[in-house]
Coordinates of C-alpha atoms in Angstrom, one line a residue:
M180 CA 0.0 0.0 0.0
K181 CA 2.8 2.4 0.9
K182 CA 4.4 1.8 -2.5
I183 CA 1.1 2.5 -4.3
V184 CA 0.6 5.8 -2.3
L185 CA 4.2 6.9 -3.1
T186 CA 3.7 6.2 -6.8
I187 CA 0.5 8.2 -6.9
I188 CA 2.2 11.1 -5.1
T189 CA 5.1 11.1 -7.5
S190 CA 2.7 11.2 -10.5
V191 CA 0.8 14.1 -9.0
V192 CA 4.0 16.1 -8.3
I193 CA 5.3 15.7 -11.9
S194 CA 2.1 16.8 -13.4
S195 CA 1.7 20.4 -14.5
C196 CA -0.8 21.5 -11.9
I197 CA -0.7 20.9 -8.1
S198 CA -3.1 22.0 -5.3
V199 CA -1.5 22.8 -2.0
K200 CA -3.6 23.6 1.1
N201 CA -2.6 24.9 4.5
V202 CA 1.1 24.3 4.2
Q203 CA 4.1 26.5 5.0
T204 CA 6.6 25.3 2.4
K205 CA 6.3 22.7 -0.3
T206 CA 9.2 21.2 -2.4
V207 CA 8.2 20.3 -5.9
N208 CA 10.2 18.2 -8.2
T209 CA 9.5 18.8 -11.9
T210 CA 11.1 16.7 -14.6
T211 CA 12.6 18.9 -17.3
L212 CA 14.6 18.1 -20.4
N213 CA 17.8 19.5 -21.7
G214 CA 18.2 18.2 -25.2
N215 CA 17.6 14.4 -24.8
E216 CA 18.7 14.3 -21.2
G217 CA 16.2 14.2 -18.3
V218 CA 17.1 16.5 -15.4
K219 CA 15.2 16.7 -12.1
S220 CA 15.0 20.0 -10.4
G221 CA 13.4 21.3 -7.3
A222 CA 12.2 24.7 -6.1
N223 CA 10.8 25.7 -2.7
F224 CA 7.7 27.8 -2.8
E225 CA 6.5 29.4 0.4
T226 CA 2.7 29.7 0.7
K227 CA 0.5 31.4 3.2
E228 CA -1.7 29.4 5.6
V229 CA -4.7 29.6 3.3
A230 CA -6.0 27.4 0.5
L231 CA -3.9 28.1 -2.6
N232 CA -3.7 26.6 -6.0
I233 CA -0.2 26.5 -7.4
N234 CA -0.1 25.7 -11.1
F235 CA 3.4 24.7 -12.1
I236 CA 4.8 25.2 -15.6
D237 CA 4.8 22.0 -17.6
S238 CA 8.5 21.6 -18.8
L239 CA 7.5 19.4 -21.7
T240 CA 5.3 22.1 -23.0
V241 CA 8.1 24.6 -22.5
R242 CA 10.4 22.3 -24.6
R243 CA 7.8 22.0 -27.4
H244 CA 7.3 25.8 -27.7
L245 CA 11.1 26.4 -27.7
Y246 CA 12.0 23.8 -30.2
T247 CA 9.2 24.7 -32.5
L248 CA 9.9 28.4 -32.5
A249 CA 13.6 27.9 -32.9
S250 CA 13.4 25.2 -35.6
D251 CA 14.9 25.6 -39.1
D252 CA 11.4 25.6 -40.5
M253 CA 11.0 29.1 -39.0
E254 CA 13.9 30.4 -41.1
G255 CA 15.1 32.8 -38.5
R256 CA 11.7 34.6 -38.2
K257 CA 12.6 37.7 -40.1
P258 CA 9.7 40.1 -40.6
G259 CA 8.2 39.8 -44.0
T260 CA 9.2 36.2 -44.6
E261 CA 7.4 32.9 -44.7
G262 CA 9.3 31.8 -41.6
I263 CA 7.9 34.5 -39.3
E264 CA 4.4 33.8 -40.7
K265 CA 4.8 30.2 -39.6
A266 CA 5.9 31.4 -36.2
G267 CA 3.0 33.8 -36.0
Q268 CA 0.5 31.0 -36.9
Y269 CA 2.0 28.8 -34.2
I270 CA 1.6 31.6 -31.5
E271 CA -2.0 32.4 -32.7
N272 CA -3.0 28.7 -32.4
E273 CA -1.5 28.5 -28.9
F274 CA -3.4 31.7 -27.9
K275 CA -6.6 30.1 -29.2
K276 CA -6.0 26.8 -27.4
I277 CA -5.4 28.6 -24.1
G278 CA -8.6 30.6 -24.6
L279 CA -7.3 34.1 -24.7
K280 CA -9.5 36.9 -26.1
T281 CA -8.6 39.4 -28.8
Y282 CA -7.3 42.8 -28.0
K283 CA -9.8 45.8 -28.1
G284 CA -10.7 46.8 -31.6
L285 CA -9.1 43.8 -33.2
T286 CA -11.0 41.0 -34.9
S287 CA -8.1 38.5 -34.5
Y288 CA -4.9 38.2 -32.5
R289 CA -3.0 40.1 -35.1
Q290 CA -2.3 43.8 -34.8
N291 CA -1.4 44.6 -38.4
F292 CA 0.7 47.5 -39.6
E293 CA 3.4 48.4 -42.2
H294 CA 6.9 49.5 -41.6
K295 CA 9.3 50.5 -44.4
G296 CA 7.2 48.7 -46.9
I297 CA 7.0 45.5 -44.9
K298 CA 3.7 44.2 -43.7
M299 CA 4.0 42.9 -40.2
Y300 CA 2.0 42.3 -37.0
N301 CA 2.2 42.0 -33.3
L302 CA 0.3 39.1 -31.7
I303 CA -1.9 40.0 -28.8
G304 CA -4.0 37.8 -26.5
V305 CA -6.0 39.1 -23.5
L306 CA -7.0 37.5 -20.2
E307 CA -9.6 39.7 -18.8
G308 CA -9.3 40.7 -15.1
K309 CA -12.0 40.5 -12.5
S310 CA -12.3 43.4 -10.1
K311 CA -9.7 45.6 -11.9
K312 CA -10.2 44.7 -15.5
D313 CA -9.5 48.3 -16.6
E314 CA -6.0 48.0 -15.2
Y315 CA -3.5 46.3 -17.5
V316 CA -0.4 44.3 -17.1
V317 CA 1.6 43.4 -20.2
V318 CA 3.5 40.1 -20.5
S319 CA 5.7 40.3 -23.6
A320 CA 8.6 39.0 -25.7
H321 CA 9.6 39.5 -29.3
Y322 CA 9.1 36.6 -31.8
D323 CA 11.2 38.0 -34.7
H324 CA 14.9 37.4 -35.3
L325 CA 17.5 37.9 -38.0
G326 CA 16.5 35.5 -40.7
V327 CA 19.0 33.7 -42.9
K328 CA 22.5 34.7 -44.0
K329 CA 22.5 35.7 -47.7
D330 CA 25.7 33.8 -48.4
G331 CA 28.2 31.4 -46.9
V332 CA 28.4 27.6 -46.4
G333 CA 27.0 25.4 -43.7
D334 CA 24.4 26.6 -41.3
R335 CA 23.1 30.0 -42.4
I336 CA 19.9 30.2 -40.2
F337 CA 19.8 32.6 -37.3
N338 CA 17.4 30.4 -35.3
G339 CA 17.2 32.8 -32.3
A340 CA 16.5 30.1 -29.7
N341 CA 17.6 32.2 -26.8
D342 CA 16.9 35.5 -28.5
D343 CA 14.0 35.3 -28.2
A344 CA 12.2 32.1 -28.7
S345 CA 12.9 31.5 -25.0
G346 CA 11.0 34.6 -24.1
V347 CA 8.0 33.8 -26.3
T348 CA 8.0 30.4 -24.8
G349 CA 7.7 32.2 -21.4
V350 CA 4.8 34.3 -22.6
L351 CA 2.9 31.2 -23.8
A352 CA 3.6 29.3 -20.7
L353 CA 2.5 32.2 -18.5
A354 CA -0.7 32.7 -20.5
E355 CA -1.6 29.1 -19.8
Y356 CA -0.6 29.3 -16.2
F357 CA -2.7 32.4 -15.4
K358 CA -5.6 31.2 -17.4
N359 CA -5.7 27.9 -15.5
K360 CA -5.2 29.8 -12.2
G361 CA -8.1 32.1 -12.9
E362 CA -7.3 34.6 -10.1
N363 CA -6.0 37.7 -12.0
E364 CA -7.8 40.7 -10.8
R365 CA -6.1 42.9 -13.4
T366 CA -6.3 42.3 -17.1
I367 CA -3.2 40.6 -18.6
V368 CA -2.2 41.5 -22.1
F369 CA 0.1 38.8 -23.6
V370 CA 2.1 40.2 -26.5
A371 CA 4.5 38.7 -29.0
F372 CA 6.1 41.8 -30.6
T373 CA 7.5 41.8 -34.1
A374 CA 10.6 43.6 -35.4
E375 CA 12.4 44.1 -32.1
E376 CA 15.6 43.5 -34.0
M377 CA 14.8 46.3 -36.3
G378 CA 14.6 48.9 -33.5
L379 CA 11.7 47.9 -31.2
V380 CA 9.3 48.6 -34.1
G381 CA 6.5 46.3 -32.9
S382 CA 6.4 47.5 -29.3
K383 CA 6.6 51.2 -30.4
H384 CA 3.6 50.6 -32.6
F385 CA 1.7 49.0 -29.8
G386 CA 2.6 51.9 -27.5
K387 CA 1.1 54.4 -29.9
G388 CA -2.4 53.1 -29.3
I389 CA -2.6 52.8 -25.5
D390 CA -3.6 54.9 -22.6
A391 CA -0.4 54.5 -20.6
S392 CA -2.1 55.6 -17.4
K393 CA -4.1 52.4 -17.4
F394 CA -1.0 50.2 -17.8
V395 CA 0.3 49.1 -14.4
A396 CA 3.3 47.1 -15.4
G397 CA 5.3 45.6 -18.2
I398 CA 6.8 42.1 -17.8
N399 CA 9.2 41.5 -20.7
L400 CA 11.1 38.3 -21.2
E401 CA 14.4 38.3 -23.1
M402 CA 17.0 35.5 -23.4
I403 CA 16.1 33.3 -20.4
G404 CA 17.8 30.1 -21.5
K405 CA 21.2 30.2 -19.9
T406 CA 22.8 30.2 -16.5
P407 CA 23.4 33.9 -15.5
S408 CA 26.6 35.2 -13.9
F409 CA 24.9 35.1 -10.5
G410 CA 24.6 31.4 -10.7
A411 CA 21.7 28.9 -10.8
N412 CA 18.2 29.9 -9.7
T413 CA 18.7 33.5 -10.5
A414 CA 17.7 36.1 -13.0
W415 CA 18.5 39.8 -13.5
L416 CA 16.2 42.7 -14.2
T417 CA 16.9 45.7 -16.4
G418 CA 16.2 49.2 -15.0
F419 CA 16.0 47.8 -11.5
E420 CA 16.5 51.2 -9.9
R421 CA 14.0 53.0 -12.1
S422 CA 10.9 51.8 -10.2
D423 CA 10.1 49.5 -7.2
F424 CA 9.0 46.8 -9.6
G425 CA 12.1 44.7 -8.9
K426 CA 11.7 45.0 -5.1
I427 CA 8.2 43.7 -5.4
I428 CA 9.4 40.7 -7.3
Q429 CA 12.2 40.1 -4.7
K430 CA 9.7 40.3 -1.9
N431 CA 7.4 37.7 -3.6
L432 CA 10.3 35.3 -4.2
V433 CA 11.4 35.2 -0.6
G434 CA 11.5 31.5 0.5
T435 CA 11.3 30.1 -3.1
G436 CA 15.1 29.5 -3.5
Y437 CA 15.1 31.8 -6.5
Q438 CA 16.7 35.3 -6.5
L439 CA 16.4 38.4 -8.7
F440 CA 19.3 40.8 -9.1
P441 CA 19.7 44.2 -10.8
D442 CA 21.1 44.2 -14.3
P443 CA 24.9 43.8 -13.9
Y444 CA 25.7 45.2 -17.4
A445 CA 25.2 48.9 -17.0
N446 CA 27.5 49.7 -19.9
F447 CA 25.3 47.8 -22.3
N448 CA 22.3 50.1 -21.7
L449 CA 20.0 47.1 -21.9
F450 CA 17.0 48.8 -20.4
F451 CA 16.5 50.7 -23.6
R452 CA 17.4 47.9 -26.0
S453 CA 14.4 45.6 -25.5
D454 CA 10.7 46.0 -25.9
N455 CA 10.1 47.1 -22.3
A456 CA 11.6 50.4 -23.3
S457 CA 8.6 51.4 -25.6
L458 CA 6.3 51.2 -22.6
A459 CA 8.8 52.6 -20.2
R460 CA 9.1 55.8 -22.3
L461 CA 5.4 56.3 -21.6
G462 CA 5.9 56.0 -17.9
V463 CA 4.9 52.4 -17.4
P464 CA 7.1 50.4 -15.0
S465 CA 8.1 48.0 -17.7
H466 CA 11.3 45.9 -17.2
T467 CA 13.0 42.9 -18.8
F468 CA 13.9 39.6 -17.1
S469 CA 16.9 37.8 -18.4
T470 CA 19.3 35.0 -17.3
T471 CA 21.9 35.2 -20.0
P472 CA 25.5 36.4 -19.2
I473 CA 25.4 38.7 -22.2
D474 CA 29.0 39.9 -21.8
V475 CA 30.4 36.4 -22.5
D476 CA 27.6 34.8 -24.5
K477 CA 29.2 33.3 -27.6
D478 CA 25.9 32.7 -29.4
Y479 CA 24.3 36.2 -29.3
H480 CA 23.2 37.1 -32.8
K481 CA 25.0 34.1 -34.2
V482 CA 23.7 31.1 -36.2
S483 CA 24.8 29.0 -33.2
D484 CA 21.9 30.3 -31.1
E485 CA 20.2 26.9 -31.4
A486 CA 17.7 25.2 -29.1
E487 CA 20.2 22.6 -28.1
T488 CA 22.5 25.2 -26.5
L489 CA 19.8 26.1 -24.0
N490 CA 18.9 24.6 -20.6
M491 CA 15.2 23.6 -20.3
T492 CA 15.5 23.5 -16.5
I493 CA 16.6 27.1 -16.4
I494 CA 13.8 28.3 -18.7
T495 CA 11.2 26.4 -16.8
E496 CA 12.3 27.5 -13.4
T497 CA 12.7 31.1 -14.5
I498 CA 9.1 31.1 -15.9
Q499 CA 7.9 29.7 -12.6
A500 CA 9.8 32.4 -10.7
V501 CA 8.3 35.1 -12.9
A502 CA 4.8 33.7 -12.3
K503 CA 5.4 33.7 -8.5
G504 CA 7.2 37.0 -8.5
T505 CA 4.6 39.0 -10.4
E506 CA 1.6 37.4 -8.7
S507 CA 0.8 40.3 -6.4
I508 CA 0.9 42.7 -9.3
I509 CA -1.4 40.5 -11.4
N510 CA -3.8 40.1 -8.5
G511 CA -3.9 43.8 -7.8
K512 CA -2.3 43.8 -4.4
D513 CA 0.9 45.6 -5.4
T514 CA 1.2 48.5 -7.9
P515 CA 4.8 49.4 -9.0
T516 CA 5.8 53.1 -8.9
R517 CA 5.9 54.8 -12.3
V518 CA 9.3 54.4 -14.1
D519 CA 11.9 57.1 -13.7
L520 CA 13.7 57.6 -17.0
N521 CA 16.2 60.1 -15.5
K522 CA 17.9 57.7 -13.2
N523 CA 21.2 56.3 -14.3

């Protein structure tokens, strides 16, 4: 009988959704995959003495998203190509499966526009809030990349696995997580931006059509597939000092075994180099999570940025940490201070 009970418990733990009631700390082991190798990983999540539902991120789904978006079939996801159209269709289908609504004024998930003669689109899915549905939180990443080298021999495809199929994977996983959880008091707007590599084009277009005063926070994911310089179970946040967004995340992660640090690469000016900047320039406390040691990353903007170079455990645990860290913002308990663009 004991063996049967243990087997049942193990099966429940490995599943993508766990219900925890009246406990202080629960250690959860999720089986994740790095390439063809199975890796077990654990994370401690502190919960309050009330009934809580903790929906954990399914690592197999994470792997499927990542390997699909970074596959050769997507041809580097350059705007205006068949490859990015395939990626767009994949994201649309996932939004539909999850059950997200379309963004206001749109008849589909596509926000179409034209830039320098190229027809392109952002992909936007909405999870309506409850008591604060007119307050918005953006969860975003860019789904475009650099395409294919015009000449040369061997591998010529810029697959963009870390940059930024990993981030889009996070957006899709978080959309499913919060939809299943069903406790978001604020409306969550999930966005896959196009043409980030061309100068934040997609996010700038999105920003033109919003009332920034109604946007409470921007949660941007960029390159979350490698071990950061701070070590395992850590991530860093751009523009940490520009609002108290990062401090809220740190508070929510206490007891989880996961830590968030300020961006260690001040000289790279990363706060203004990802899509968070388009909202931040409007005053929204919008910041980017990353795990990559960008100063020594040999695959950045290279054809070697392949799915096989990334660690599925890191991606999965980072998405879980983002979910836990932003929970109080999503649920309307915490409101970050508006971003200060003048701080260095």
